[in-house]
Amino acid sequence: MGRFSSILDGLFSTSKRETNSGQCGGKEAAEAMAKDAKKNAMILTSSGTINTNGSDNFVSVCSKRGQKGVNQDCCIVWEGFGCQEDMMFCGVFDGHGPWGHFVAKRVCNSMPSSLLSNWQELLLNSSIDQVDKELDSFNLWQTCFVKTCADIDQDLEKCRKIDSFYSGTTALAAMRQGDRLVVTNVGDSRAVLATVSDDGGLIPIQLTVDFKPNLPQEAERIVEFNGRVFCLEDEPGVHRVWLPNEDSPGLAMSRAFGDYCIKNFGLISVPEVIQRNITNRDQFMVLASDGVWDVISNEEAVNIVSSTVDKAKSAKRLVDCAIRAWKHKRKGIAVDDVSAICVFFHNNNQIHSVAAPK
């Protein structure tokens, strides 16, 4: 129980400080931890790298604006997540709609703290026997992520500063705890793992499902709630979600935060949560928005990242390759915002740095 009690100690001590200043609660404690982490350069929310002394992780991040206006993608990496040296949180959030960049930023900022708060609450509400038996189980993190997503979507709906009725965001997040990797996904961003095959080659393993409206289980739910799924004539193959009696909003994903205009017609914010134990064969993971995956295959992404000599530039190179692919493969179509996080699992470089790649 040592590693779990230490995070509780951190939360409790932070809660005590907040109480002394007139505030209390797990949410405030988690937000205070995030504030401290930012102060100590443990959180990265822009293009760059993060490599903390003693960590097994080396992370490269890059996000570039497309040709549709403001960049609606957001990224975050939190090394030492929850005051734990062996924990890391990272996520990619792809906004859409008139207020999409505000929605994505709000969800990006709130998810890590909300996850910590819900984890603390689950631990405190469990008996010691339950903690001993279940604390290491996948069910704990799955429950935390599901509750976190529900809390965030409810909070977003009540937020008067952001109009998310016709705007929303996807959310792809991963939490590494030692050799355990937990990935959660709401929307059509994607996580791909690069691992060594039996013959020694590097192969991709797609960890998440792209939640598109034409997936059988997704389409069935949408139709059951009287939503519609179809492609526009000038967009063959691009399935979208529409209101029952109106050709709006035309979402290209079946799960998202926000978009309350269609939440009663089959769109949900319930995440898929998966777990994997990291082995010596697993080399790195790519988290990226659909701006990458619309034009770059899993195999191509793994090859691009693995062939980049300087891993600090791996995310930037992948993003640049995706932008070039958009211009070559999607001529006449505005380039989407493109964001990627490359997480290398077995880091031998012990130098701490947070710097934007040139």
CSV table of C-alpha atoms in Angstrom, one decimal:
chain,number,residue,atom,x,y,z
A,1,MET,CA,0.0,0.0,0.0
A,2,GLY,CA,3.0,2.3,0.2
A,3,ARG,CA,2.8,4.0,-3.2
A,4,PHE,CA,-1.0,4.5,-2.8
A,5,SER,CA,-0.7,5.9,0.7
A,6,SER,CA,1.8,8.4,-0.5
A,7,ILE,CA,-0.6,10.0,-2.9
A,8,LEU,CA,-3.2,10.1,-0.1
A,9,ASP,CA,-0.7,11.8,2.1
A,10,GLY,CA,-0.1,14.3,-0.6
A,11,LEU,CA,-3.7,14.9,-1.1
A,12,PHE,CA,-4.4,15.1,2.6
A,13,SER,CA,-1.6,17.6,3.3
A,14,THR,CA,-2.7,19.7,0.4
A,15,SER,CA,-6.3,19.6,1.6
A,16,LYS,CA,-5.1,20.7,5.0
A,17,ARG,CA,-3.3,23.7,3.5
A,18,GLU,CA,-6.5,24.6,1.5
A,19,THR,CA,-8.6,24.2,4.7
A,20,ASN,CA,-6.4,26.6,6.5
A,21,SER,CA,-6.9,29.2,3.8
A,22,GLY,CA,-10.7,28.8,3.9
A,23,GLN,CA,-11.1,26.0,1.3
A,24,CYS,CA,-11.5,22.3,1.6
A,25,GLY,CA,-12.2,19.2,-0.5
A,26,GLY,CA,-10.5,16.7,-2.8
A,27,LYS,CA,-11.1,18.9,-5.9
A,28,GLU,CA,-9.3,21.9,-4.4
A,29,ALA,CA,-6.5,19.6,-3.2
A,30,ALA,CA,-6.0,18.1,-6.7
A,31,GLU,CA,-6.1,21.6,-8.3
A,32,ALA,CA,-3.5,22.7,-5.8
A,33,MET,CA,-1.3,19.7,-6.7
A,34,ALA,CA,-1.6,20.7,-10.4
A,35,LYS,CA,-0.6,24.3,-9.6
A,36,ASP,CA,2.5,23.0,-7.7
A,37,ALA,CA,3.3,20.7,-10.6
A,38,LYS,CA,3.2,23.6,-13.1
A,39,LYS,CA,5.4,25.7,-10.8
A,40,ASN,CA,8.0,22.9,-10.8
A,41,ALA,CA,7.8,22.4,-14.6
A,42,MET,CA,6.2,18.9,-14.3
A,43,ILE,CA,3.3,19.8,-16.5
A,44,LEU,CA,3.6,20.6,-20.2
A,45,THR,CA,0.7,22.1,-22.1
A,46,SER,CA,2.4,23.3,-25.3
A,47,SER,CA,4.7,21.9,-27.9
A,48,GLY,CA,8.0,20.7,-26.4
A,49,THR,CA,9.5,17.9,-24.4
A,50,ILE,CA,9.4,16.8,-20.8
A,51,ASN,CA,12.0,14.5,-19.3
A,52,THR,CA,12.2,14.4,-15.5
A,53,ASN,CA,15.2,13.1,-13.6
A,54,GLY,CA,14.5,9.5,-12.5
A,55,SER,CA,11.5,8.9,-14.7
A,56,ASP,CA,11.3,6.1,-17.2
A,57,ASN,CA,9.4,8.4,-19.6
A,58,PHE,CA,10.6,10.7,-22.3
A,59,VAL,CA,7.7,12.7,-23.9
A,60,SER,CA,7.7,14.7,-27.0
A,61,VAL,CA,4.7,17.0,-27.8
A,62,CYS,CA,3.7,19.0,-30.8
A,63,SER,CA,0.5,20.8,-31.9
A,64,LYS,CA,0.1,22.9,-35.0
A,65,ARG,CA,-2.9,25.0,-36.2
A,66,GLY,CA,-4.5,23.9,-39.5
A,67,GLN,CA,-6.2,26.0,-42.1
A,68,LYS,CA,-9.6,26.4,-40.4
A,69,GLY,CA,-8.8,29.2,-38.0
A,70,VAL,CA,-7.7,29.0,-34.3
A,71,ASN,CA,-6.0,25.8,-33.2
A,72,GLN,CA,-8.8,23.8,-31.4
A,73,ASP,CA,-6.5,21.1,-30.2
A,74,CYS,CA,-5.0,21.0,-26.7
A,75,CYS,CA,-2.4,18.7,-25.1
A,76,ILE,CA,-1.2,18.0,-21.6
A,77,VAL,CA,1.5,15.9,-20.0
A,78,TRP,CA,1.8,15.7,-16.2
A,79,GLU,CA,4.9,13.9,-15.0
A,80,GLY,CA,4.9,12.8,-11.4
A,81,PHE,CA,1.1,12.7,-11.6
A,82,GLY,CA,-0.5,12.9,-8.1
A,83,CYS,CA,2.9,13.4,-6.5
A,84,GLN,CA,3.9,9.9,-7.6
A,85,GLU,CA,7.3,9.5,-9.2
A,86,ASP,CA,6.2,6.5,-11.2
A,87,MET,CA,3.0,8.0,-12.5
A,88,MET,CA,2.3,10.1,-15.6
A,89,PHE,CA,-0.9,11.6,-17.2
A,90,CYS,CA,-1.1,12.7,-20.8
A,91,GLY,CA,-3.9,13.7,-23.1
A,92,VAL,CA,-5.0,15.1,-26.4
A,93,PHE,CA,-8.2,17.1,-26.8
A,94,ASP,CA,-9.7,18.0,-30.2
A,95,GLY,CA,-12.3,20.7,-30.1
A,96,HIS,CA,-14.9,21.4,-32.7
A,97,GLY,CA,-17.6,24.0,-33.3
A,98,PRO,CA,-17.6,27.8,-32.7
A,99,TRP,CA,-16.5,27.4,-29.1
A,100,GLY,CA,-14.5,24.3,-29.6
A,101,HIS,CA,-11.1,25.7,-28.6
A,102,PHE,CA,-12.6,26.9,-25.3
A,103,VAL,CA,-14.3,23.5,-24.6
A,104,ALA,CA,-11.1,21.6,-25.4
A,105,LYS,CA,-9.0,23.8,-23.1
A,106,ARG,CA,-11.5,23.5,-20.2
A,107,VAL,CA,-11.7,19.7,-20.5
A,108,CYS,CA,-7.9,19.5,-20.8
A,109,ASN,CA,-7.4,21.6,-17.7
A,110,SER,CA,-10.0,19.9,-15.6
A,111,MET,CA,-9.6,16.2,-16.4
A,112,PRO,CA,-6.3,15.5,-14.5
A,113,SER,CA,-7.5,17.2,-11.3
A,114,SER,CA,-10.9,15.6,-11.5
A,115,LEU,CA,-9.4,12.2,-12.0
A,116,LEU,CA,-7.2,12.7,-8.9
A,117,SER,CA,-10.2,13.9,-6.9
A,118,ASN,CA,-12.3,10.9,-7.9
A,119,TRP,CA,-9.5,8.5,-7.1
A,120,GLN,CA,-9.1,10.0,-3.6
A,121,GLU,CA,-12.9,9.7,-3.1
A,122,LEU,CA,-12.9,6.1,-4.1
A,123,LEU,CA,-10.0,5.2,-1.8
A,124,LEU,CA,-11.5,7.1,1.1
A,125,ASN,CA,-14.9,5.3,0.7
A,126,SER,CA,-13.3,1.9,0.6
A,127,SER,CA,-12.5,-0.2,3.6
A,128,ILE,CA,-9.0,-1.3,4.3
A,129,ASP,CA,-9.9,-4.8,3.2
A,130,GLN,CA,-11.4,-3.6,0.0
A,131,VAL,CA,-8.3,-1.4,-0.7
A,132,ASP,CA,-6.0,-4.4,-0.1
A,133,LYS,CA,-7.9,-6.5,-2.5
A,134,GLU,CA,-9.0,-4.1,-5.2
A,135,LEU,CA,-6.6,-1.1,-5.2
A,136,ASP,CA,-4.3,-2.7,-7.8
A,137,SER,CA,-7.2,-3.7,-10.0
A,138,PHE,CA,-8.2,-2.2,-13.4
A,139,ASN,CA,-11.7,-1.6,-12.1
A,140,LEU,CA,-10.5,1.2,-9.9
A,141,TRP,CA,-9.1,3.3,-12.7
A,142,GLN,CA,-11.9,2.4,-15.0
A,143,THR,CA,-14.4,3.6,-12.4
A,144,CYS,CA,-12.4,6.8,-11.9
A,145,PHE,CA,-12.2,7.6,-15.6
A,146,VAL,CA,-15.9,6.9,-16.2
A,147,LYS,CA,-17.0,9.1,-13.2
A,148,THR,CA,-14.5,11.8,-14.2
A,149,CYS,CA,-15.9,12.0,-17.8
A,150,ALA,CA,-19.5,12.2,-16.4
A,151,ASP,CA,-18.5,14.9,-13.9
A,152,ILE,CA,-16.7,16.9,-16.6
A,153,ASP,CA,-19.6,16.8,-19.1
A,154,GLN,CA,-22.1,17.8,-16.4
A,155,ASP,CA,-19.8,20.7,-15.3
A,156,LEU,CA,-19.4,21.8,-18.9
A,157,GLU,CA,-23.1,21.9,-19.4
A,158,LYS,CA,-23.5,24.2,-16.4
A,159,CYS,CA,-20.7,26.5,-17.4
A,160,ARG,CA,-22.1,29.9,-18.4
A,161,LYS,CA,-18.8,31.2,-19.7
A,162,ILE,CA,-18.7,28.7,-22.5
A,163,ASP,CA,-21.4,28.0,-25.1
A,164,SER,CA,-21.1,24.3,-25.7
A,165,PHE,CA,-24.6,23.7,-27.1
A,166,TYR,CA,-23.1,23.4,-30.7
A,167,SER,CA,-19.5,22.9,-29.7
A,168,GLY,CA,-17.5,20.1,-28.0
A,169,THR,CA,-14.3,18.2,-27.8
A,170,THR,CA,-12.9,14.7,-27.9
A,171,ALA,CA,-10.6,13.4,-25.2
A,172,LEU,CA,-7.9,10.8,-25.4
A,173,ALA,CA,-5.9,10.3,-22.2
A,174,ALA,CA,-3.4,7.8,-20.8
A,175,MET,CA,-2.2,7.2,-17.3
A,176,ARG,CA,1.1,5.3,-16.7
A,177,GLN,CA,1.7,3.9,-13.3
A,178,GLY,CA,4.9,1.9,-13.3
A,179,ASP,CA,4.4,-0.9,-15.8
A,180,ARG,CA,0.6,-0.3,-16.0
A,181,LEU,CA,-0.9,1.7,-18.8
A,182,VAL,CA,-4.5,2.8,-18.7
A,183,VAL,CA,-5.9,4.5,-21.8
A,184,THR,CA,-9.3,6.2,-22.0
A,185,ASN,CA,-11.0,7.5,-25.1
A,186,VAL,CA,-14.0,9.7,-25.9
A,187,GLY,CA,-14.2,10.5,-29.6
A,188,ASP,CA,-12.1,9.8,-32.7
A,189,SER,CA,-8.5,10.5,-31.6
A,190,ARG,CA,-6.3,7.4,-31.4
A,191,ALA,CA,-3.6,5.8,-29.3
A,192,VAL,CA,-1.1,3.5,-31.0
A,193,LEU,CA,1.6,1.4,-29.3
A,194,ALA,CA,4.9,0.5,-31.0
A,195,THR,CA,6.1,-2.9,-29.8
A,196,VAL,CA,8.7,-5.4,-31.0
A,197,SER,CA,7.4,-8.4,-32.7
A,198,ASP,CA,8.7,-12.0,-32.5
A,199,ASP,CA,10.9,-11.5,-35.6
A,200,GLY,CA,12.4,-8.3,-34.1
A,201,GLY,CA,10.5,-5.8,-36.1
A,202,LEU,CA,8.6,-2.8,-34.8
A,203,ILE,CA,4.9,-3.1,-35.2
A,204,PRO,CA,1.9,-0.9,-34.3
A,205,ILE,CA,-0.9,-2.0,-31.9
A,206,GLN,CA,-4.0,0.2,-32.0
A,207,LEU,CA,-5.1,0.6,-28.4
A,208,THR,CA,-8.3,2.6,-28.9
A,209,VAL,CA,-11.4,2.6,-31.1
A,210,ASP,CA,-12.1,5.5,-33.4
A,211,PHE,CA,-15.7,6.3,-32.3
A,212,LYS,CA,-17.2,7.1,-35.7
A,213,PRO,CA,-21.0,7.3,-36.2
A,214,ASN,CA,-21.0,4.4,-38.7
A,215,LEU,CA,-19.6,1.8,-36.2
A,216,PRO,CA,-22.5,-0.7,-35.8
A,217,GLN,CA,-22.8,-0.3,-32.0
A,218,GLU,CA,-22.6,3.4,-32.2
A,219,ALA,CA,-25.0,3.8,-35.1
A,220,GLU,CA,-27.5,1.5,-33.4
A,221,ARG,CA,-27.5,3.7,-30.3
A,222,ILE,CA,-27.9,6.9,-32.3
A,223,VAL,CA,-30.8,5.5,-34.3
A,224,GLU,CA,-32.4,4.2,-31.1
A,225,PHE,CA,-32.4,7.7,-29.7
A,226,ASN,CA,-33.9,9.1,-33.0
A,227,GLY,CA,-30.6,10.6,-34.2
A,228,ARG,CA,-29.6,10.1,-37.9
A,229,VAL,CA,-26.3,8.9,-39.4
A,230,PHE,CA,-25.5,9.6,-43.1
A,231,CYS,CA,-22.9,11.1,-45.4
A,232,LEU,CA,-23.2,14.3,-47.4
A,233,GLU,CA,-23.1,14.0,-51.1
A,234,ASP,CA,-19.8,15.9,-51.3
A,235,GLU,CA,-18.3,13.9,-48.5
A,236,PRO,CA,-18.7,10.2,-49.4
A,237,GLY,CA,-17.5,7.9,-46.7
A,238,VAL,CA,-17.6,10.6,-44.0
A,239,HIS,CA,-20.5,9.6,-41.7
A,240,ARG,CA,-22.0,12.2,-39.4
A,241,VAL,CA,-24.6,12.5,-36.7
A,242,TRP,CA,-27.6,14.6,-37.4
A,243,LEU,CA,-30.7,15.7,-35.5
A,244,PRO,CA,-34.0,13.9,-36.3
A,245,ASN,CA,-35.6,16.7,-38.3
A,246,GLU,CA,-32.7,19.1,-39.1
A,247,ASP,CA,-29.4,18.7,-41.0
A,248,SER,CA,-27.4,19.8,-38.0
A,249,PRO,CA,-24.9,19.6,-36.3
A,250,GLY,CA,-23.2,16.9,-38.5
A,251,LEU,CA,-20.7,15.6,-36.0
A,252,ALA,CA,-18.1,13.2,-37.4
A,253,MET,CA,-17.8,11.4,-34.1
A,254,SER,CA,-20.3,9.5,-32.0
A,255,ARG,CA,-18.8,10.4,-28.6
A,256,ALA,CA,-17.8,13.8,-27.3
A,257,PHE,CA,-17.9,16.3,-24.4
A,258,GLY,CA,-20.4,19.1,-25.0
A,259,ASP,CA,-22.6,19.2,-28.1
A,260,TYR,CA,-25.7,19.3,-26.0
A,261,CYS,CA,-27.9,20.0,-29.0
A,262,ILE,CA,-27.6,16.3,-29.8
A,263,LYS,CA,-26.8,14.7,-26.4
A,264,ASN,CA,-30.4,13.4,-26.3
A,265,PHE,CA,-30.1,11.8,-29.7
A,266,GLY,CA,-27.4,9.2,-29.2
A,267,LEU,CA,-24.2,11.2,-28.7
A,268,ILE,CA,-22.5,10.2,-25.4
A,269,SER,CA,-19.4,11.1,-23.4
A,270,VAL,CA,-18.9,7.7,-21.9
A,271,PRO,CA,-15.3,6.6,-22.4
A,272,GLU,CA,-13.8,3.3,-23.5
A,273,VAL,CA,-11.1,2.4,-20.9
A,274,ILE,CA,-8.4,-0.2,-21.6
A,275,GLN,CA,-5.4,-1.5,-19.7
A,276,ARG,CA,-2.1,-2.9,-20.8
A,277,ASN,CA,1.0,-4.0,-18.9
A,278,ILE,CA,4.1,-2.4,-20.4
A,279,THR,CA,6.9,-4.9,-21.2
A,280,ASN,CA,10.4,-4.5,-22.5
A,281,ARG,CA,9.1,-5.0,-26.0
A,282,ASP,CA,6.9,-2.0,-25.8
A,283,GLN,CA,8.9,1.0,-27.0
A,284,PHE,CA,6.7,4.0,-27.3
A,285,MET,CA,3.1,5.2,-27.6
A,286,VAL,CA,1.6,7.8,-29.9
A,287,LEU,CA,-1.5,9.8,-28.8
A,288,ALA,CA,-2.8,11.9,-31.7
A,289,SER,CA,-5.9,13.8,-32.9
A,290,ASP,CA,-7.6,12.7,-36.1
A,291,GLY,CA,-5.6,15.4,-37.9
A,292,VAL,CA,-2.8,12.8,-37.9
A,293,TRP,CA,-4.8,9.6,-38.4
A,294,ASP,CA,-7.0,10.9,-41.3
A,295,VAL,CA,-3.8,10.9,-43.5
A,296,ILE,CA,-1.2,8.8,-41.7
A,297,SER,CA,-1.6,5.0,-41.0
A,298,ASN,CA,-0.6,3.3,-37.8
A,299,GLU,CA,2.4,1.7,-39.5
A,300,GLU,CA,3.5,5.0,-41.0
A,301,ALA,CA,3.3,6.8,-37.7
A,302,VAL,CA,5.4,4.1,-36.0
A,303,ASN,CA,8.0,4.3,-38.8
A,304,ILE,CA,8.1,8.1,-38.6
A,305,VAL,CA,8.6,8.2,-34.9
A,306,SER,CA,11.1,5.3,-34.7
A,307,SER,CA,13.2,6.7,-37.5
A,308,THR,CA,13.6,10.1,-35.9
A,309,VAL,CA,17.1,10.2,-34.6
A,310,ASP,CA,16.4,12.9,-32.0
A,311,LYS,CA,13.4,11.7,-30.1
A,312,ALA,CA,12.8,15.2,-28.8
A,313,LYS,CA,11.7,16.1,-32.3
A,314,SER,CA,9.6,12.9,-32.9
A,315,ALA,CA,6.2,14.5,-32.3
A,316,LYS,CA,7.1,17.5,-34.5
A,317,ARG,CA,8.2,15.3,-37.3
A,318,LEU,CA,5.0,13.2,-37.1
A,319,VAL,CA,2.9,16.4,-37.2
A,320,ASP,CA,4.9,17.9,-40.1
A,321,CYS,CA,4.5,14.6,-42.1
A,322,ALA,CA,0.8,14.7,-41.4
A,323,ILE,CA,0.5,18.3,-42.7
A,324,ARG,CA,2.4,17.4,-45.8
A,325,ALA,CA,0.1,14.3,-46.3
A,326,TRP,CA,-3.0,16.5,-46.0
A,327,LYS,CA,-1.7,18.8,-48.8
A,328,HIS,CA,-0.9,15.8,-51.0
A,329,LYS,CA,-3.8,13.4,-50.2
A,330,ARG,CA,-6.6,15.9,-49.5
A,331,LYS,CA,-6.1,18.6,-52.1
A,332,GLY,CA,-8.7,21.3,-51.9
A,333,ILE,CA,-9.6,20.4,-48.3
A,334,ALA,CA,-8.5,22.7,-45.5
A,335,VAL,CA,-5.8,21.1,-43.4
A,336,ASP,CA,-7.0,20.1,-39.9
A,337,ASP,CA,-5.3,21.0,-36.7
A,338,VAL,CA,-2.7,18.3,-36.0
A,339,SER,CA,-1.4,17.3,-32.6
A,340,ALA,CA,0.6,14.4,-31.3
A,341,ILE,CA,2.2,13.1,-28.1
A,342,CYS,CA,5.0,10.5,-28.3
A,343,VAL,CA,5.7,8.7,-25.0
A,344,PHE,CA,8.9,6.7,-24.9
A,345,PHE,CA,8.7,4.1,-22.1
A,346,HIS,CA,12.4,3.1,-21.5
A,347,ASN,CA,14.3,6.3,-21.0
A,348,ASN,CA,18.0,6.2,-20.3
A,349,ASN,CA,18.5,10.0,-20.4
A,350,GLN,CA,18.2,11.4,-16.9
A,351,ILE,CA,18.4,15.1,-17.8
A,352,HIS,CA,15.4,17.2,-16.8
A,353,SER,CA,14.2,19.5,-19.5
A,354,VAL,CA,11.1,21.2,-20.9
A,355,ALA,CA,11.9,22.9,-24.2
A,356,ALA,CA,10.2,23.5,-27.5
A,357,PRO,CA,11.7,21.6,-30.4
A,358,LYS,CA,13.3,23.8,-33.1
